[in-house]
PDB file of C-alpha atoms in Angstrom:
ATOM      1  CA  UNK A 222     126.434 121.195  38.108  1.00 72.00           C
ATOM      2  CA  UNK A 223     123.570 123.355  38.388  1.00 89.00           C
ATOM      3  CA  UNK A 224     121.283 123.059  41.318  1.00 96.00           C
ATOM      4  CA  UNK A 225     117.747 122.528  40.709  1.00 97.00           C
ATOM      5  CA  UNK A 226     116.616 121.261  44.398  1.00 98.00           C
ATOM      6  CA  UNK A 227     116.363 123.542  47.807  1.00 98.00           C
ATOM      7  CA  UNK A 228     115.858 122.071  51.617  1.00 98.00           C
ATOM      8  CA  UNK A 229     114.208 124.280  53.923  1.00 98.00           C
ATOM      9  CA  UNK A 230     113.358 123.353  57.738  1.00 98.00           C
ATOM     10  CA  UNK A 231     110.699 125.940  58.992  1.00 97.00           C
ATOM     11  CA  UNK A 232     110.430 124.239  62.195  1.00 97.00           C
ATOM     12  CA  UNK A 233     111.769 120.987  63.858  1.00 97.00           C
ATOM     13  CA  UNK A 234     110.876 117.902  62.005  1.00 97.00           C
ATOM     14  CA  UNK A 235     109.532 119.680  59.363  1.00 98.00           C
ATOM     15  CA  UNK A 236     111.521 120.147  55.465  1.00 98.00           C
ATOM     16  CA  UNK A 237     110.385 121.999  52.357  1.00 98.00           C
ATOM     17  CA  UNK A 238     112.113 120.798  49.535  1.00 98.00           C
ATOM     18  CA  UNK A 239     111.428 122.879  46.518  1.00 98.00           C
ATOM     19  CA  UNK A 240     112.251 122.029  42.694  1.00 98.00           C
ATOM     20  CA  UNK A 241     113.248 124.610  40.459  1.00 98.00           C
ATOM     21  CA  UNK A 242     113.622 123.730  36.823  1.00 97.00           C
ATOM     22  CA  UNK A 243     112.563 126.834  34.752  1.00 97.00           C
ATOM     23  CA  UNK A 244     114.490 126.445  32.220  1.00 96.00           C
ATOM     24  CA  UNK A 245     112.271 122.649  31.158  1.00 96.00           C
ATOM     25  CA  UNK A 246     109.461 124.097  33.251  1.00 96.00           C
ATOM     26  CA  UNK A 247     109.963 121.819  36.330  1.00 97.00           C
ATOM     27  CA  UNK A 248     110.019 118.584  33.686  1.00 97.00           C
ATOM     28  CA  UNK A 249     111.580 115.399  35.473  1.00 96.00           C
ATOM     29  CA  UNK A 250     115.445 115.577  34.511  1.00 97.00           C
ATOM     30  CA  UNK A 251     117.251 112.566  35.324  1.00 97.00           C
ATOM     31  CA  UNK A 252     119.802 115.230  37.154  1.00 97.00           C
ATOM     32  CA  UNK A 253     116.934 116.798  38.984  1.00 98.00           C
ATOM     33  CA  UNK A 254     114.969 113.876  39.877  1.00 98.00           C
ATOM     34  CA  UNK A 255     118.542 112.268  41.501  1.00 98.00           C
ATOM     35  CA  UNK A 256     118.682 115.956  43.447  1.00 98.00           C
ATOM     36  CA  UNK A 257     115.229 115.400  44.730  1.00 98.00           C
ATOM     37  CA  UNK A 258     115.877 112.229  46.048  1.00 98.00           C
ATOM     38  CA  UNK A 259     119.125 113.336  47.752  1.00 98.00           C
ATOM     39  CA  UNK A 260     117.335 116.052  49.413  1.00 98.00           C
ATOM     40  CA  UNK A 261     114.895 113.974  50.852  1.00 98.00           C
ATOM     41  CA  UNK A 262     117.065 111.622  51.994  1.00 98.00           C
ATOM     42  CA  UNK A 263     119.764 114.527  53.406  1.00 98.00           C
ATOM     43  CA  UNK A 264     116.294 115.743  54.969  1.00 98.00           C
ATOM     44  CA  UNK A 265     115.604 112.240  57.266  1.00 97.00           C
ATOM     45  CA  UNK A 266     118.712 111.765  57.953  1.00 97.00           C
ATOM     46  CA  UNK A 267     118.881 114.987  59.755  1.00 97.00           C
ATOM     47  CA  UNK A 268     115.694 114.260  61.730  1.00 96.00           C
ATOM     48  CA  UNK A 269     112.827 115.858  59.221  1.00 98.00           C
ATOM     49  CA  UNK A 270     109.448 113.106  60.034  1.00 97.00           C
ATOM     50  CA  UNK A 271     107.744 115.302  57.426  1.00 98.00           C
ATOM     51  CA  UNK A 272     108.602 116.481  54.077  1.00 98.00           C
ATOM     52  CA  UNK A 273     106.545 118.975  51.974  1.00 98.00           C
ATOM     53  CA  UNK A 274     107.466 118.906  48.279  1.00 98.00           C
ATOM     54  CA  UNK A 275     106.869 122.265  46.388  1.00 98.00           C
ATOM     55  CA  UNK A 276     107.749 123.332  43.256  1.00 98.00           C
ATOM     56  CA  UNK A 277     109.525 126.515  42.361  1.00 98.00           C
ATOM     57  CA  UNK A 278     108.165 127.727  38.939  1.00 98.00           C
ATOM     58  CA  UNK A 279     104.985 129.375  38.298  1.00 97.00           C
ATOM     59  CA  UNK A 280     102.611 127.109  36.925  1.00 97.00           C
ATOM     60  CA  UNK A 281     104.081 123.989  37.121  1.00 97.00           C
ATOM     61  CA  UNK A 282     104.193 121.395  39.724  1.00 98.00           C
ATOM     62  CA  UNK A 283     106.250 118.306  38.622  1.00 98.00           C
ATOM     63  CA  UNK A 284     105.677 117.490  35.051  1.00 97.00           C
ATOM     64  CA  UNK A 285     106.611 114.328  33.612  1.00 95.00           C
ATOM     65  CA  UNK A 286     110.097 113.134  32.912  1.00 95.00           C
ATOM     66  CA  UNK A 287     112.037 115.013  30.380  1.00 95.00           C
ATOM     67  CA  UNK A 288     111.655 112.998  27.164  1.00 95.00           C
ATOM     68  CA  UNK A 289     115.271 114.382  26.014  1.00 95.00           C
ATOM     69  CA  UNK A 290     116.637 112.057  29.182  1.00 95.00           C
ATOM     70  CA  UNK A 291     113.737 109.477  28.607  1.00 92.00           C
ATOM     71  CA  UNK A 292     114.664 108.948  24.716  1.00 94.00           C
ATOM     72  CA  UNK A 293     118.525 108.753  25.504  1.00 94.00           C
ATOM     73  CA  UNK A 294     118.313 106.573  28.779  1.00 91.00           C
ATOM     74  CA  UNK A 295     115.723 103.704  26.509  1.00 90.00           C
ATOM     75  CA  UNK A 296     118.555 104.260  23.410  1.00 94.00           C
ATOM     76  CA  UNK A 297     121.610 104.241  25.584  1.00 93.00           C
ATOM     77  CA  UNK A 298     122.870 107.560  25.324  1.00 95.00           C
ATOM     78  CA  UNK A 299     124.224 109.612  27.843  1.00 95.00           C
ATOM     79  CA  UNK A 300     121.794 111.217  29.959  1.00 96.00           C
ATOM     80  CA  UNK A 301     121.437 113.799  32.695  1.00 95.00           C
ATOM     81  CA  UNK A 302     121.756 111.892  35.782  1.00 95.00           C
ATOM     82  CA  UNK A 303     121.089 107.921  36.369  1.00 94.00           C
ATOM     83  CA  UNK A 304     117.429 106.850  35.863  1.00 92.00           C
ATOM     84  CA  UNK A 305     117.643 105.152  39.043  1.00 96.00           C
ATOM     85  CA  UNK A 306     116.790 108.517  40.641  1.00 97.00           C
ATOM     86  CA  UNK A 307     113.121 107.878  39.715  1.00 97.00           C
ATOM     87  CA  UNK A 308     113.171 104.893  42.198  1.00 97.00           C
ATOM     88  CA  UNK A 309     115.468 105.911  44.623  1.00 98.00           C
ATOM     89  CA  UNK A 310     112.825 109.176  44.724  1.00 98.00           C
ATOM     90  CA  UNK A 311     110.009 106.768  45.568  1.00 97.00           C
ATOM     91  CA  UNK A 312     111.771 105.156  47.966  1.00 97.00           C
ATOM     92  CA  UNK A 313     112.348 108.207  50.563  1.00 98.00           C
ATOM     93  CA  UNK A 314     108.120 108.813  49.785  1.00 97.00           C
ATOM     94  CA  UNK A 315     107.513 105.350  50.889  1.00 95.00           C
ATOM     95  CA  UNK A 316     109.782 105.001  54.154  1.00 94.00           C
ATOM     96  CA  UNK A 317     107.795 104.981  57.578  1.00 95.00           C
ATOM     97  CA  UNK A 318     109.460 106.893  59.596  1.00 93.00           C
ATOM     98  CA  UNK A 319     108.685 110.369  57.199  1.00 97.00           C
ATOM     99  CA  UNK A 320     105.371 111.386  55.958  1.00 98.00           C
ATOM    100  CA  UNK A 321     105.285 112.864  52.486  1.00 98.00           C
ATOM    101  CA  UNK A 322     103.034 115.862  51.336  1.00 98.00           C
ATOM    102  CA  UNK A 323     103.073 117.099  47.814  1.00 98.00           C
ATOM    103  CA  UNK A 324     102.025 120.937  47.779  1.00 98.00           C
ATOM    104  CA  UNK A 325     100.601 121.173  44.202  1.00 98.00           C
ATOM    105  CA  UNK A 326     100.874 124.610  43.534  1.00 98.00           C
ATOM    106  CA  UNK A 327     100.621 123.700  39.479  1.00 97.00           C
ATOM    107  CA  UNK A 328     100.054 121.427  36.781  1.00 97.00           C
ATOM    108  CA  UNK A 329     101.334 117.898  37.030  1.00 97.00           C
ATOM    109  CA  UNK A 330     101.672 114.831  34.482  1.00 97.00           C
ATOM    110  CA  UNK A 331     103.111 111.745  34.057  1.00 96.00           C
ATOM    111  CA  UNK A 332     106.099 110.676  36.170  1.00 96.00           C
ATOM    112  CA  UNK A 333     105.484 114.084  38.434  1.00 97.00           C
ATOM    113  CA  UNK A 334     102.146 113.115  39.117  1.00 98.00           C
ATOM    114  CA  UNK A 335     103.464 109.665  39.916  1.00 98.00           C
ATOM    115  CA  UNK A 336     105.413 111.182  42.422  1.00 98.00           C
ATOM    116  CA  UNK A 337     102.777 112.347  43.925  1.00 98.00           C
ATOM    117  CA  UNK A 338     100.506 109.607  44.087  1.00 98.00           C
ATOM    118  CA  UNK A 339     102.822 107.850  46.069  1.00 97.00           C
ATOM    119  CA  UNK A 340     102.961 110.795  48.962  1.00 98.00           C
ATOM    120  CA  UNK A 341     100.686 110.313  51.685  1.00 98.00           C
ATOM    121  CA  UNK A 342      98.580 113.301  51.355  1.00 98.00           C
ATOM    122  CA  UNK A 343      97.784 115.955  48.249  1.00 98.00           C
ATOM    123  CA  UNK A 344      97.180 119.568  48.645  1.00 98.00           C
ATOM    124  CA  UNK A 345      96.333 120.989  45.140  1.00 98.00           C
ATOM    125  CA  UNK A 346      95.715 124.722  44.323  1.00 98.00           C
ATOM    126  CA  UNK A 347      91.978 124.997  42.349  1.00 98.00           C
ATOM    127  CA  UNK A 348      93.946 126.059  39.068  1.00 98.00           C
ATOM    128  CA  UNK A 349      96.519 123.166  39.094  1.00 97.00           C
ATOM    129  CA  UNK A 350      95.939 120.019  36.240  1.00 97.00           C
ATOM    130  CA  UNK A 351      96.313 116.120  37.124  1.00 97.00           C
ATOM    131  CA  UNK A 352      97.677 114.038  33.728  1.00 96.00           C
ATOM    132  CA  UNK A 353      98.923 110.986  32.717  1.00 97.00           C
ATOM    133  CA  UNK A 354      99.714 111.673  29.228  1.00 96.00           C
ATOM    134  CA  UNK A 355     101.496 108.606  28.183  1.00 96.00           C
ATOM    135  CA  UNK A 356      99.298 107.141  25.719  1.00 96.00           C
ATOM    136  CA  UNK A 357      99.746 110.136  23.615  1.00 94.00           C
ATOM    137  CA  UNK A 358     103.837 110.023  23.643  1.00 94.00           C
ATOM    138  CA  UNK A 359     102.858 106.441  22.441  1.00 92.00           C
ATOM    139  CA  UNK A 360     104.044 105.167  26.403  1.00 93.00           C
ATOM    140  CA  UNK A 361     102.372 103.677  28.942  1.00 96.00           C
ATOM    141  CA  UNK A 362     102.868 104.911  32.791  1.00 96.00           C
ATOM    142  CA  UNK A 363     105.946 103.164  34.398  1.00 94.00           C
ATOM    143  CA  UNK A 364     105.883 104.173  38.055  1.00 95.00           C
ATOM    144  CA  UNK A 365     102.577 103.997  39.661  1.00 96.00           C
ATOM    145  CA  UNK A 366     100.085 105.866  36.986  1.00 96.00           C
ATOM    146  CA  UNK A 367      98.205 103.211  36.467  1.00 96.00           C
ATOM    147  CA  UNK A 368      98.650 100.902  39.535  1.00 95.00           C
ATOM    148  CA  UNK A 369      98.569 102.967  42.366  1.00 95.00           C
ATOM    149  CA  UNK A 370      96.438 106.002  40.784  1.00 97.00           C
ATOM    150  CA  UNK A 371      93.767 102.907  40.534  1.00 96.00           C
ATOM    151  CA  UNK A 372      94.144 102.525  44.406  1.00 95.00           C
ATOM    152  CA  UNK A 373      93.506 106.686  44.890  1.00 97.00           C
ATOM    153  CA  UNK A 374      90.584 107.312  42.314  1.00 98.00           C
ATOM    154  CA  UNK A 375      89.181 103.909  41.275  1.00 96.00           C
ATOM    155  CA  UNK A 376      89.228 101.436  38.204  1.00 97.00           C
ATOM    156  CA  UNK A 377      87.229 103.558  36.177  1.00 98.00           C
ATOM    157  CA  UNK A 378      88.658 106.959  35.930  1.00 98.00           C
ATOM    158  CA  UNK A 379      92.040 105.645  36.178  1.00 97.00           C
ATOM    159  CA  UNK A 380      91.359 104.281  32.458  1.00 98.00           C
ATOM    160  CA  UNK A 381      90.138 107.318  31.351  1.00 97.00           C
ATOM    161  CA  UNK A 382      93.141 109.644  32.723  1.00 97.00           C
ATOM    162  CA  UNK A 383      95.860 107.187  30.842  1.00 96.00           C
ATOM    163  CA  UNK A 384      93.424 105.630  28.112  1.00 97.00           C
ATOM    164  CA  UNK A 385      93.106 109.510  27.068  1.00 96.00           C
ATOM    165  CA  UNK A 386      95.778 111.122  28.191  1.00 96.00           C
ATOM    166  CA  UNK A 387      93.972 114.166  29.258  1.00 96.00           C
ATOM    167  CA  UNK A 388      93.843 116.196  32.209  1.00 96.00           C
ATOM    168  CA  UNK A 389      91.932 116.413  35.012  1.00 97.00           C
ATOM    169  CA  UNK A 390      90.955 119.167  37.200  1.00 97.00           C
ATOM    170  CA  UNK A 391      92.102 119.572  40.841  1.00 98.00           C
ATOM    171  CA  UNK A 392      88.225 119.689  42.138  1.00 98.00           C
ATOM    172  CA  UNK A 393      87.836 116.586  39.921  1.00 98.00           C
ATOM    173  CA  UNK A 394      90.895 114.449  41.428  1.00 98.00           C
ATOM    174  CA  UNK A 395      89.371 115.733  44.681  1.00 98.00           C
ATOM    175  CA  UNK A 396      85.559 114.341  44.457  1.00 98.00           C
ATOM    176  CA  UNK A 397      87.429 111.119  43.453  1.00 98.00           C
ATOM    177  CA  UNK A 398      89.353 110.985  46.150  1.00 97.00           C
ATOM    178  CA  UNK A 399      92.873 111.402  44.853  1.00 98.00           C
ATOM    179  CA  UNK A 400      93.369 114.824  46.686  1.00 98.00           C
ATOM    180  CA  UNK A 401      92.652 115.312  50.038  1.00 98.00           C
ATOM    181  CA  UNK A 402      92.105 119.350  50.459  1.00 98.00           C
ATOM    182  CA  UNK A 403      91.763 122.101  46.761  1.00 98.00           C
ATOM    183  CA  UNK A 404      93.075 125.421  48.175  1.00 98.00           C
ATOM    184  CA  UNK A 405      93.151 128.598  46.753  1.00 98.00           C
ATOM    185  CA  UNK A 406      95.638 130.159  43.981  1.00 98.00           C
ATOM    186  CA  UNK A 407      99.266 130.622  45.965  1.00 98.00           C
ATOM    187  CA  UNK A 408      97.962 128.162  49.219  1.00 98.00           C
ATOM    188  CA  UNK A 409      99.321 125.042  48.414  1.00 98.00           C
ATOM    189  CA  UNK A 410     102.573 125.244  50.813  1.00 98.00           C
ATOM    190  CA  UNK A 411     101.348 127.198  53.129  1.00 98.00           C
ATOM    191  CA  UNK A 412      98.624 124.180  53.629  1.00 98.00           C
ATOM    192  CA  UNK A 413     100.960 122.137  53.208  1.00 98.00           C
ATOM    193  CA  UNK A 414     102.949 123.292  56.568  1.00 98.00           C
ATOM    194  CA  UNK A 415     100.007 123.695  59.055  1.00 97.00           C
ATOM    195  CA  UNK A 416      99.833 119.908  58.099  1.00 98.00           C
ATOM    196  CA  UNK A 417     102.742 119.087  58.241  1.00 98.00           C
ATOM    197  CA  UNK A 418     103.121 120.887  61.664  1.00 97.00           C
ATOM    198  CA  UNK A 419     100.556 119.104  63.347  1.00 97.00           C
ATOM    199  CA  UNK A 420     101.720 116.198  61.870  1.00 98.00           C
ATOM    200  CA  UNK A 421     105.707 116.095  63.399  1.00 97.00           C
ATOM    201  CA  UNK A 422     104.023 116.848  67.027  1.00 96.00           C
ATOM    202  CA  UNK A 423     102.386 113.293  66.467  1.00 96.00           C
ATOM    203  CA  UNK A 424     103.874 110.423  68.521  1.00 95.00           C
ATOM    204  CA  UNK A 425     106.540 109.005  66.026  1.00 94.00           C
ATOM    205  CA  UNK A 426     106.048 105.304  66.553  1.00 95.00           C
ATOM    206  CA  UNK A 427     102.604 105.258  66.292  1.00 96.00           C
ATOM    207  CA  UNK A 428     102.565 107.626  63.092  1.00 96.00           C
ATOM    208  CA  UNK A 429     105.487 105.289  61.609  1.00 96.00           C
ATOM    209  CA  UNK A 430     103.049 102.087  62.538  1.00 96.00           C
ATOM    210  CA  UNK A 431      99.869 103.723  60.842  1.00 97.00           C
ATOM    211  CA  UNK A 432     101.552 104.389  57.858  1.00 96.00           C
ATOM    212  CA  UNK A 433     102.957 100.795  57.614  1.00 96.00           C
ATOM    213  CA  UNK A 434      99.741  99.352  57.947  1.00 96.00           C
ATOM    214  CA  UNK A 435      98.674 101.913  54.961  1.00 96.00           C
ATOM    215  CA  UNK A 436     101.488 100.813  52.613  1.00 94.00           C
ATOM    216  CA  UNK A 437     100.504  96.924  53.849  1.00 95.00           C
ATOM    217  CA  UNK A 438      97.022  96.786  53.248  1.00 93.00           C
ATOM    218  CA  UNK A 439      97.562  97.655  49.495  1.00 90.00           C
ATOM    219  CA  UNK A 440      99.327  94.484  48.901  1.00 91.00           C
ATOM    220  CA  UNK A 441      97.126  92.307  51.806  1.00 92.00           C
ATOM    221  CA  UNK A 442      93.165  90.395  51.768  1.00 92.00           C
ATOM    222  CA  UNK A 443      91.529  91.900  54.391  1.00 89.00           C
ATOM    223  CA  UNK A 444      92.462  89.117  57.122  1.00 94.00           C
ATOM    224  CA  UNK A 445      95.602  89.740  56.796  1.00 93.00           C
ATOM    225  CA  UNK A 446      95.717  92.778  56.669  1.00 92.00           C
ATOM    226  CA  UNK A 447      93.649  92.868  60.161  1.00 92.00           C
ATOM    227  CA  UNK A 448      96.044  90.480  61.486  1.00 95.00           C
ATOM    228  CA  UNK A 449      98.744  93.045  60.792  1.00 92.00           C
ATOM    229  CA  UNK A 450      97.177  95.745  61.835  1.00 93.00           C
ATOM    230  CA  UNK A 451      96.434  94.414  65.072  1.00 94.00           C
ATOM    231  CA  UNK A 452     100.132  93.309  65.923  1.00 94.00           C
ATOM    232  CA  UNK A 453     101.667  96.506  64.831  1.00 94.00           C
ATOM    233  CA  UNK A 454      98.629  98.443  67.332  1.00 92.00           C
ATOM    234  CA  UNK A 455     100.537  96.113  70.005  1.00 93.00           C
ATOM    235  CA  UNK A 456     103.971  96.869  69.095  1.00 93.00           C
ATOM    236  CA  UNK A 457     102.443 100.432  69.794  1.00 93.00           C
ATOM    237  CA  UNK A 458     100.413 100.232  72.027  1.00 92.00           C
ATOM    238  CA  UNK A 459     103.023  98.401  75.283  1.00 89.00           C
ATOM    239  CA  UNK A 460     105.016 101.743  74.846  1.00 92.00           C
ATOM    240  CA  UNK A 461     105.566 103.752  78.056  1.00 93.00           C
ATOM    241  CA  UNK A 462     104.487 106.450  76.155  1.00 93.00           C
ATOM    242  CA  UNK A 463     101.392 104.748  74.753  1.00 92.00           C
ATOM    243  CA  UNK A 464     100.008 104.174  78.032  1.00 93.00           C
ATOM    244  CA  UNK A 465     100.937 107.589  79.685  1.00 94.00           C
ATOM    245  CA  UNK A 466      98.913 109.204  76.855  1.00 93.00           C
ATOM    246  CA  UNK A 467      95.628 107.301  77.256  1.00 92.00           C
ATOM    247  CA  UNK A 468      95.483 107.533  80.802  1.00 94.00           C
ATOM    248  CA  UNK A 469      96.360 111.789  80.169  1.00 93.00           C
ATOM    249  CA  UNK A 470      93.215 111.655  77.589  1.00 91.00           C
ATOM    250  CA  UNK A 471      91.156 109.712  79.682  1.00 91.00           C
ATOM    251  CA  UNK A 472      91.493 112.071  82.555  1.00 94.00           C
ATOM    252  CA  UNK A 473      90.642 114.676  80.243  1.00 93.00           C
ATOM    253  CA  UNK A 474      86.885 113.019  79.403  1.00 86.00           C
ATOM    254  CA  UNK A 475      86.584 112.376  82.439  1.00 91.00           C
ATOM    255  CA  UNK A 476      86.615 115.860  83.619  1.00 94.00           C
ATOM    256  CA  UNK A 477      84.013 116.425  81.261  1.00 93.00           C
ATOM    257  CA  UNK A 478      85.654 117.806  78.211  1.00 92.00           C
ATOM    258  CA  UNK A 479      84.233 117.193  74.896  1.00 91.00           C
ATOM    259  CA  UNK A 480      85.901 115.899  71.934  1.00 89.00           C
ATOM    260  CA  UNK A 481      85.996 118.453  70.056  1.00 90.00           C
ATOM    261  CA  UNK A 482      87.990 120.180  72.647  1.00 91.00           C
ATOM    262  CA  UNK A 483      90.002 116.934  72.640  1.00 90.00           C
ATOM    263  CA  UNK A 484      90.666 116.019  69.727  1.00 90.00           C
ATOM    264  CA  UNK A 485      89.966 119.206  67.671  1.00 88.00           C
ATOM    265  CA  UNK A 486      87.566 120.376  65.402  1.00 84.00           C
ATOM    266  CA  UNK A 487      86.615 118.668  62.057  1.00 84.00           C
ATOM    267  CA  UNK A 488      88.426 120.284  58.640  1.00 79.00           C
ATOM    268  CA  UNK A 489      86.782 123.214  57.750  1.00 75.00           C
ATOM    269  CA  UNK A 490      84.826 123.963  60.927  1.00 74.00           C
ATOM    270  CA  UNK A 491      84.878 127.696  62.210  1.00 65.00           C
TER     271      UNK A 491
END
């Protein structure tokens, strides 16, 4: 069986799992999609709180599914792998205790771009393409093109990326709020990583709280979600390490430091 899916760990808590598919031009194969999954789930089991997804072919970042596998899976044929991977894929993005970041180093449509809607963060290279092509293979999106992409970018464009089917630029997604840095040609992973490495030196139970009240408030009215919110801060925040933390910070402004020095400079600041 050939191999389409690579693990990396440059550093502790940190996995780059690459897909390389030149032969369909990194295309969702039922086979590769199921590899994907299995390397992200290989990857938390083995302590990774942070998973970069990359893609291995020039070009192209995670197309949609292979329509060879789609057409045989709908007919009943045999296929490549189980379509099940497409879930089971979505499910390792979604878990708490790992933060997802999809390095788009190239184009991306349909269920690849679903993928990476459902990451928690975006780093596109200026060149790459956004697309949910569906309407023109006569589809509709299955796995989050329409539903969560409305959540990302709004109502409005939403309709016009699957009600046309066409592309959109990286700076585009960006202004909309879909991506959340563009980077230069060939920048995506290594973006990707200094992210990712501040990231895994974050308090885990706080980082795995934060990103459940994310994936909560999408399905919550506001007082509720503010009720949650507040009860996970407390599960937090009674944590020996909770408390030995603020009282380190505090000392810190109390010294006088600034938070800049603190906390860190904004994005882009020199």
């Amino acid at each position: 069986m050939a191999q389409h899916v690579t693990t990396e760990r440059p550093r502790e808590g940190v996995a780059v799992i690459t897909m390389s598919n030149p032969s369909i031009n990194n295309h969702g194969s039922w086979i590769g999609i199921g590899q994907l999954a299995a390397a992200m789930k290989d990857a938390r089991e083995a302590g990774a709180r942070v998973i970069v997804l990359a893609s291995g072919v020039k070009g192209h970042w995670f197309e949609h599914a292979w329509l060879q596998d789609l057409a045989d899976a709908i007919e009943g044929k045999h296929t490549t792998g189980e379509g099940v991977a497409w879930y089971n894929a979505l499910h390792e993005i979604g878990g708490t205790h790992v933060v997802s970041i999809a390095a788009v180093s190239g184009d991306c449509s349909g269920g690849g771009a679903e993928l990476g809607w459902a990451c928690d963060l975006r780093i596109a290279e200026e060149q790459a393409l956004f697309a949910q092509p569906e309407i023109q293979i006569a589809l509709t999106t299955g796995i989050g093109g329409t539903s969560r992409l409305a959540r990302l970018i709004g109502r409005s464009a939403t309709a016009e990326m699957v009600m046309l089917g066409r592309p959109m630029t990286a700076r585009r997604i960006y202004e909309l709020g879909g991506v959340n840095e563009v980077v230069a040609t060939g920048k995506a992973v290594e973006v990707a990583l200094q992210w990712a490495s501040m990231i895994a030196d974050r308090p885990p139970k706080a980082l795995a709280a934060l990103k459940q009240i994310l994936i909560d408030n999408d399905d919550l009215k506001l007082s509720d979600a503010l009720a949650n919110e507040q009860r996970l801060f407390q599960s937090v925040a009674n944590t020996p390490e909770a408390i030995q933390t603020m009282r380190a910070i505090q000392r810190r402004f109390d010294s006088g430091e600034s938070i800049r020095n603190v906390y860190g400079l904004p994005r882009g600041s020199k």
